[in-house]
Amino acid sequence: MKLSYFNPLHIPARFTTTIIDETLLMADIKSPTILNPGVLIPVNPAIEHYLRGLLHSTDHPVLTEMEALAQKNNFPIIGRLVGTFLEAQAKMINAERVFEFGSGYGYSAYWFAKAVGAKGQVICTDADFLNQQKAEHYLSAAGLWDRIDFRAGMAQDVFAQTEGLFDICYNDVDKGDYPAIWQLAKDRIRPGGLYIADNVLWRGRVAVENPTDIFPGWTEAIIEHNQLIFNDPEFDAFINPIRDGVIVARKKIA
């Protein structure tokens, strides 16, 4: 069935079908798996389509299968553009230890596991045991499972059971919990390390007055989360507007 849509950006017709497919794949939220209509588009879809076209070198059968599952089930994944961004960020600081608050079936962990190398570790968390099984299937097929410590349960509880500092703490849980996750994570990041969170523009809702939210309070929580980070004197922060906005906060080195 063909979709009927409004094309206010006047994107050339030869691009529109692909852009719609990319948007359906990338425009998602971490929880729950329901439609999350956009209020403002942070980056012109034609630009994202162009950027995605530069990433053919990252093609892998496992990625293709994971992305197809996400599109079929409307399951939230970060998509290829953000995935390559996460891998690059991790490599730039020589990250070897990563904690993921919310991992789904391992799509973001795929990129972090590539970055940390054979001696690195990515601790994954998800409340759904079935996602753990799917992650093992996919990441084993990609030759990355030996770098993964996947724990089924609430991310906050798992984090409390770990010790030591992390090179990266990555946040992609329910959006209402974002401020609390930041408060938990910020003191467990080593100097020069990164805090990264997805969906921080929340389909543009953070930039409009009285937006309609899919869950009460989530927009306000994301706004609070972002402000806490930018106001923290111990971190330098930046938001990459790709897809739904990714915040990167680097802990300053004394």
mmCIF file of C-alpha atoms in Angstrom:
data_model
loop_
_atom_site.group_PDB
_atom_site.id
_atom_site.type_symbol
_atom_site.label_atom_id
_atom_site.label_comp_id
_atom_site.label_asym_id
_atom_site.label_seq_id
_atom_site.Cartn_x
_atom_site.Cartn_y
_atom_site.Cartn_z
ATOM 1 C CA MET A 1 0.000 0.000 0.000
ATOM 2 C CA LYS A 2 1.359 3.385 -0.948
ATOM 3 C CA LEU A 3 1.434 6.152 1.617
ATOM 4 C CA SER A 4 -0.103 9.527 0.852
ATOM 5 C CA TYR A 5 1.895 12.304 2.423
ATOM 6 C CA PHE A 6 2.494 16.023 2.418
ATOM 7 C CA ASN A 7 5.894 17.069 1.036
ATOM 8 C CA PRO A 8 6.497 20.610 2.354
ATOM 9 C CA LEU A 9 10.243 20.308 1.808
ATOM 10 C CA HIS A 10 9.847 19.813 -1.963
ATOM 11 C CA ILE A 11 12.164 16.814 -1.936
ATOM 12 C CA PRO A 12 12.793 15.430 -5.439
ATOM 13 C CA ALA A 13 10.377 12.620 -6.267
ATOM 14 C CA ARG A 14 13.149 10.072 -6.846
ATOM 15 C CA PHE A 15 14.181 10.426 -3.176
ATOM 16 C CA THR A 16 10.824 10.443 -1.405
ATOM 17 C CA THR A 17 10.118 6.703 -1.217
ATOM 18 C CA THR A 18 13.555 5.982 0.223
ATOM 19 C CA ILE A 19 13.303 8.892 2.638
ATOM 20 C CA ILE A 20 9.945 7.671 3.928
ATOM 21 C CA ASP A 21 11.404 4.180 4.446
ATOM 22 C CA GLU A 22 14.414 5.648 6.286
ATOM 23 C CA THR A 23 12.189 7.883 8.387
ATOM 24 C CA LEU A 24 9.925 5.002 9.383
ATOM 25 C CA LEU A 25 13.004 3.041 10.407
ATOM 26 C CA MET A 26 14.768 5.825 12.291
ATOM 27 C CA ALA A 27 11.871 7.804 13.753
ATOM 28 C CA ASP A 28 11.231 5.803 16.865
ATOM 29 C CA ILE A 29 11.404 5.905 20.631
ATOM 30 C CA LYS A 30 12.943 3.558 23.098
ATOM 31 C CA SER A 31 9.781 2.748 25.014
ATOM 32 C CA PRO A 32 7.089 1.825 24.290
ATOM 33 C CA THR A 33 6.853 0.484 20.749
ATOM 34 C CA ILE A 34 4.078 2.745 19.534
ATOM 35 C CA LEU A 35 3.890 5.438 16.921
ATOM 36 C CA ASN A 36 5.526 8.652 18.072
ATOM 37 C CA PRO A 37 4.492 11.417 15.686
ATOM 38 C CA GLY A 38 6.988 14.181 15.071
ATOM 39 C CA VAL A 39 6.246 17.772 16.025
ATOM 40 C CA LEU A 40 9.344 19.330 14.436
ATOM 41 C CA ILE A 41 11.853 17.569 12.208
ATOM 42 C CA PRO A 42 15.303 18.431 13.629
ATOM 43 C CA VAL A 43 17.162 17.683 10.383
ATOM 44 C CA ASN A 44 15.744 17.880 6.871
ATOM 45 C CA PRO A 45 14.974 14.278 5.777
ATOM 46 C CA ALA A 46 16.801 14.864 2.493
ATOM 47 C CA ILE A 47 19.968 15.641 4.455
ATOM 48 C CA GLU A 48 19.598 12.491 6.541
ATOM 49 C CA HIS A 49 19.011 10.504 3.352
ATOM 50 C CA TYR A 50 22.230 11.897 1.889
ATOM 51 C CA LEU A 51 24.180 11.121 5.070
ATOM 52 C CA ARG A 52 22.797 7.589 5.168
ATOM 53 C CA GLY A 53 23.960 7.106 1.602
ATOM 54 C CA LEU A 54 27.549 7.643 2.721
ATOM 55 C CA LEU A 55 27.478 4.665 5.054
ATOM 56 C CA HIS A 56 27.432 1.712 2.683
ATOM 57 C CA SER A 57 30.798 0.594 4.071
ATOM 58 C CA THR A 58 29.010 -0.239 7.343
ATOM 59 C CA ASP A 59 26.624 -2.706 5.678
ATOM 60 C CA HIS A 60 26.520 -6.080 7.415
ATOM 61 C CA PRO A 61 23.959 -8.913 7.210
ATOM 62 C CA VAL A 62 23.360 -8.730 10.969
ATOM 63 C CA LEU A 63 22.640 -5.002 10.838
ATOM 64 C CA THR A 64 20.285 -5.498 7.910
ATOM 65 C CA GLU A 65 18.377 -8.162 9.825
ATOM 66 C CA MET A 66 18.172 -6.074 13.002
ATOM 67 C CA GLU A 67 16.958 -3.036 11.083
ATOM 68 C CA ALA A 68 14.366 -5.087 9.217
ATOM 69 C CA LEU A 69 13.010 -6.426 12.517
ATOM 70 C CA ALA A 70 12.771 -2.902 13.907
ATOM 71 C CA GLN A 71 10.822 -1.702 10.890
ATOM 72 C CA LYS A 72 8.513 -4.721 10.920
ATOM 73 C CA ASN A 73 7.658 -4.459 14.621
ATOM 74 C CA ASN A 74 7.993 -0.680 15.056
ATOM 75 C CA PHE A 75 10.708 -1.431 17.574
ATOM 76 C CA PRO A 76 12.870 1.526 18.593
ATOM 77 C CA ILE A 77 16.476 1.478 17.427
ATOM 78 C CA ILE A 78 18.863 4.367 16.985
ATOM 79 C CA GLY A 79 19.429 3.694 13.290
ATOM 80 C CA ARG A 80 22.573 3.679 11.186
ATOM 81 C CA LEU A 81 23.433 7.385 11.431
ATOM 82 C CA VAL A 82 23.403 7.470 15.218
ATOM 83 C CA GLY A 83 25.044 4.061 15.411
ATOM 84 C CA THR A 84 28.096 5.198 13.469
ATOM 85 C CA PHE A 85 28.162 8.377 15.565
ATOM 86 C CA LEU A 86 28.272 6.330 18.782
ATOM 87 C CA GLU A 87 31.055 4.136 17.441
ATOM 88 C CA ALA A 88 33.112 7.175 16.461
ATOM 89 C CA GLN A 89 32.606 8.842 19.847
ATOM 90 C CA ALA A 90 33.693 5.687 21.657
ATOM 91 C CA LYS A 91 36.773 5.256 19.474
ATOM 92 C CA MET A 92 37.831 8.876 19.920
ATOM 93 C CA ILE A 93 38.216 8.416 23.670
ATOM 94 C CA ASN A 94 39.555 4.842 23.415
ATOM 95 C CA ALA A 95 36.571 3.556 25.374
ATOM 96 C CA GLU A 96 36.880 0.052 26.775
ATOM 97 C CA ARG A 97 34.058 -0.031 29.344
ATOM 98 C CA VAL A 98 30.517 1.034 28.430
ATOM 99 C CA PHE A 99 27.271 0.828 30.389
ATOM 100 C CA GLU A 100 23.980 0.945 28.506
ATOM 101 C CA PHE A 101 20.839 2.049 30.338
ATOM 102 C CA GLY A 102 18.384 0.304 28.013
ATOM 103 C CA SER A 103 19.663 -1.949 25.248
ATOM 104 C CA GLY A 104 16.649 -3.430 23.469
ATOM 105 C CA TYR A 105 17.913 -6.361 21.430
ATOM 106 C CA GLY A 106 21.426 -5.011 21.093
ATOM 107 C CA TYR A 107 21.440 -2.582 18.174
ATOM 108 C CA SER A 108 23.329 0.215 19.947
ATOM 109 C CA ALA A 109 25.528 -2.396 21.650
ATOM 110 C CA TYR A 110 26.604 -3.576 18.204
ATOM 111 C CA TRP A 111 28.273 -0.204 17.585
ATOM 112 C CA PHE A 112 29.785 0.121 21.042
ATOM 113 C CA ALA A 113 31.103 -3.458 20.927
ATOM 114 C CA LYS A 114 32.854 -2.735 17.645
ATOM 115 C CA ALA A 115 34.476 0.324 19.225
ATOM 116 C CA VAL A 116 35.729 -1.158 22.508
ATOM 117 C CA GLY A 117 37.787 -3.868 20.869
ATOM 118 C CA ALA A 118 38.466 -7.459 21.836
ATOM 119 C CA LYS A 119 39.477 -6.555 25.398
ATOM 120 C CA GLY A 120 36.564 -4.178 25.999
ATOM 121 C CA GLN A 121 33.186 -4.732 27.617
ATOM 122 C CA VAL A 122 29.702 -3.394 27.050
ATOM 123 C CA ILE A 123 27.237 -3.978 29.892
ATOM 124 C CA CYS A 124 23.731 -4.133 28.435
ATOM 125 C CA THR A 125 20.440 -3.942 30.282
ATOM 126 C CA ASP A 126 16.840 -4.617 29.342
ATOM 127 C CA ALA A 127 13.770 -5.587 31.324
ATOM 128 C CA ASP A 128 12.666 -8.095 28.665
ATOM 129 C CA PHE A 129 14.483 -11.436 28.761
ATOM 130 C CA LEU A 130 13.438 -12.098 25.163
ATOM 131 C CA ASN A 131 15.479 -9.086 24.063
ATOM 132 C CA GLN A 132 18.491 -10.593 25.776
ATOM 133 C CA GLN A 133 18.014 -13.770 23.747
ATOM 134 C CA LYS A 134 17.673 -11.806 20.516
ATOM 135 C CA ALA A 135 20.777 -9.787 21.340
ATOM 136 C CA GLU A 136 22.780 -12.954 21.897
ATOM 137 C CA HIS A 137 21.595 -14.298 18.547
ATOM 138 C CA TYR A 138 22.476 -11.172 16.592
ATOM 139 C CA LEU A 139 25.689 -10.198 18.326
ATOM 140 C CA SER A 140 27.003 -13.764 18.250
ATOM 141 C CA ALA A 141 26.407 -13.816 14.511
ATOM 142 C CA ALA A 142 28.381 -10.563 14.271
ATOM 143 C CA GLY A 143 31.261 -12.015 16.308
ATOM 144 C CA LEU A 144 30.746 -9.505 19.123
ATOM 145 C CA TRP A 145 28.995 -11.433 21.889
ATOM 146 C CA ASP A 146 32.197 -12.091 23.834
ATOM 147 C CA ARG A 147 32.414 -8.339 24.463
ATOM 148 C CA ILE A 148 28.871 -8.180 25.888
ATOM 149 C CA ASP A 149 27.634 -8.623 29.458
ATOM 150 C CA PHE A 150 23.860 -8.582 29.006
ATOM 151 C CA ARG A 151 21.766 -8.479 32.162
ATOM 152 C CA ALA A 152 17.987 -8.759 32.179
ATOM 153 C CA GLY A 153 16.403 -6.385 34.672
ATOM 154 C CA MET A 154 15.879 -2.722 35.444
ATOM 155 C CA ALA A 155 18.848 -0.691 34.269
ATOM 156 C CA GLN A 156 19.013 1.333 37.482
ATOM 157 C CA ASP A 157 19.196 -1.823 39.595
ATOM 158 C CA VAL A 158 21.851 -3.404 37.419
ATOM 159 C CA PHE A 159 23.910 -0.214 37.506
ATOM 160 C CA ALA A 160 23.784 -0.185 41.308
ATOM 161 C CA GLN A 161 25.217 -3.716 41.293
ATOM 162 C CA THR A 162 28.255 -2.717 39.223
ATOM 163 C CA GLU A 163 31.438 -1.149 40.524
ATOM 164 C CA GLY A 164 33.985 1.286 39.200
ATOM 165 C CA LEU A 165 34.025 3.993 36.578
ATOM 166 C CA PHE A 166 32.915 3.805 32.967
ATOM 167 C CA ASP A 167 34.315 5.355 29.833
ATOM 168 C CA ILE A 168 30.767 5.855 28.544
ATOM 169 C CA CYS A 169 27.343 5.746 30.142
ATOM 170 C CA TYR A 170 24.644 5.578 27.482
ATOM 171 C CA ASN A 171 21.031 6.413 28.359
ATOM 172 C CA ASP A 172 18.052 5.212 26.316
ATOM 173 C CA VAL A 173 15.440 4.192 28.885
ATOM 174 C CA ASP A 174 11.907 5.514 29.398
ATOM 175 C CA LYS A 175 12.117 9.259 28.969
ATOM 176 C CA GLY A 176 10.475 10.086 32.281
ATOM 177 C CA ASP A 177 13.501 8.546 33.996
ATOM 178 C CA TYR A 178 16.091 10.640 32.159
ATOM 179 C CA PRO A 179 16.866 13.126 34.970
ATOM 180 C CA ALA A 180 17.304 10.321 37.504
ATOM 181 C CA ILE A 181 19.565 8.347 35.163
ATOM 182 C CA TRP A 182 21.780 11.408 34.653
ATOM 183 C CA GLN A 183 22.118 11.840 38.404
ATOM 184 C CA LEU A 184 23.068 8.181 38.786
ATOM 185 C CA ALA A 185 25.537 8.088 35.924
ATOM 186 C CA LYS A 186 27.438 11.366 36.107
ATOM 187 C CA ASP A 187 29.574 10.429 39.099
ATOM 188 C CA ARG A 188 30.494 7.052 37.591
ATOM 189 C CA ILE A 189 32.078 8.449 34.423
ATOM 190 C CA ARG A 190 35.859 8.756 34.384
ATOM 191 C CA PRO A 191 37.460 12.127 33.595
ATOM 192 C CA GLY A 192 37.472 12.509 29.833
ATOM 193 C CA GLY A 193 34.641 10.006 29.560
ATOM 194 C CA LEU A 194 31.225 10.538 28.027
ATOM 195 C CA TYR A 195 27.584 10.560 28.979
ATOM 196 C CA ILE A 196 25.418 10.008 25.908
ATOM 197 C CA ALA A 197 21.616 9.996 25.675
ATOM 198 C CA ASP A 198 19.257 9.463 22.757
ATOM 199 C CA ASN A 199 15.918 11.187 21.980
ATOM 200 C CA VAL A 200 16.840 14.459 23.684
ATOM 201 C CA LEU A 201 14.900 16.565 21.149
ATOM 202 C CA TRP A 202 11.892 14.253 21.554
ATOM 203 C CA ARG A 203 10.561 14.668 18.035
ATOM 204 C CA GLY A 204 10.844 18.439 18.411
ATOM 205 C CA ARG A 205 8.586 18.696 21.458
ATOM 206 C CA VAL A 206 11.331 20.302 23.559
ATOM 207 C CA ALA A 207 11.211 23.371 21.293
ATOM 208 C CA VAL A 208 7.467 24.082 21.169
ATOM 209 C CA GLU A 209 4.954 25.344 23.687
ATOM 210 C CA ASN A 210 2.339 22.951 25.070
ATOM 211 C CA PRO A 211 3.251 19.936 22.909
ATOM 212 C CA THR A 212 1.079 16.840 22.841
ATOM 213 C CA ASP A 213 3.084 14.095 24.507
ATOM 214 C CA ILE A 214 2.624 10.344 24.139
ATOM 215 C CA PHE A 215 3.124 9.963 27.896
ATOM 216 C CA PRO A 216 2.433 12.717 30.417
ATOM 217 C CA GLY A 217 5.556 14.366 31.738
ATOM 218 C CA TRP A 218 8.077 12.875 29.341
ATOM 219 C CA THR A 219 8.770 16.110 27.461
ATOM 220 C CA GLU A 220 9.222 17.982 30.729
ATOM 221 C CA ALA A 221 11.588 15.265 31.965
ATOM 222 C CA ILE A 222 13.744 15.507 28.841
ATOM 223 C CA ILE A 223 13.863 19.303 29.097
ATOM 224 C CA GLU A 224 14.934 19.010 32.737
ATOM 225 C CA HIS A 225 17.519 16.381 31.842
ATOM 226 C CA ASN A 226 19.067 18.528 29.114
ATOM 227 C CA GLN A 227 19.176 21.606 31.320
ATOM 228 C CA LEU A 228 20.811 19.701 34.177
ATOM 229 C CA ILE A 229 23.577 18.562 31.881
ATOM 230 C CA PHE A 230 24.265 21.934 30.298
ATOM 231 C CA ASN A 231 24.277 23.562 33.729
ATOM 232 C CA ASP A 232 26.746 21.084 35.219
ATOM 233 C CA PRO A 233 30.183 22.733 35.545
ATOM 234 C CA GLU A 234 31.926 19.370 35.440
ATOM 235 C CA PHE A 235 30.804 18.584 31.886
ATOM 236 C CA ASP A 236 31.066 20.038 28.392
ATOM 237 C CA ALA A 237 27.916 19.232 26.431
ATOM 238 C CA PHE A 238 26.620 19.277 22.874
ATOM 239 C CA ILE A 239 23.472 18.008 21.133
ATOM 240 C CA ASN A 240 23.792 16.373 17.736
ATOM 241 C CA PRO A 241 20.361 16.936 16.113
ATOM 242 C CA ILE A 242 20.513 13.857 13.864
ATOM 243 C CA ARG A 243 17.393 11.653 14.000
ATOM 244 C CA ASP A 244 15.872 12.618 17.373
ATOM 245 C CA GLY A 245 18.806 14.377 19.001
ATOM 246 C CA VAL A 246 21.775 12.792 20.776
ATOM 247 C CA ILE A 247 23.405 14.585 23.690
ATOM 248 C CA VAL A 248 27.097 14.040 24.364
ATOM 249 C CA ALA A 249 28.552 15.356 27.633
ATOM 250 C CA ARG A 250 32.272 15.005 28.282
ATOM 251 C CA LYS A 251 33.478 14.945 31.887
ATOM 252 C CA LYS A 252 36.177 17.543 32.258
ATOM 253 C CA ILE A 253 39.703 16.542 33.186
ATOM 254 C CA ALA A 254 40.901 18.415 36.265
#
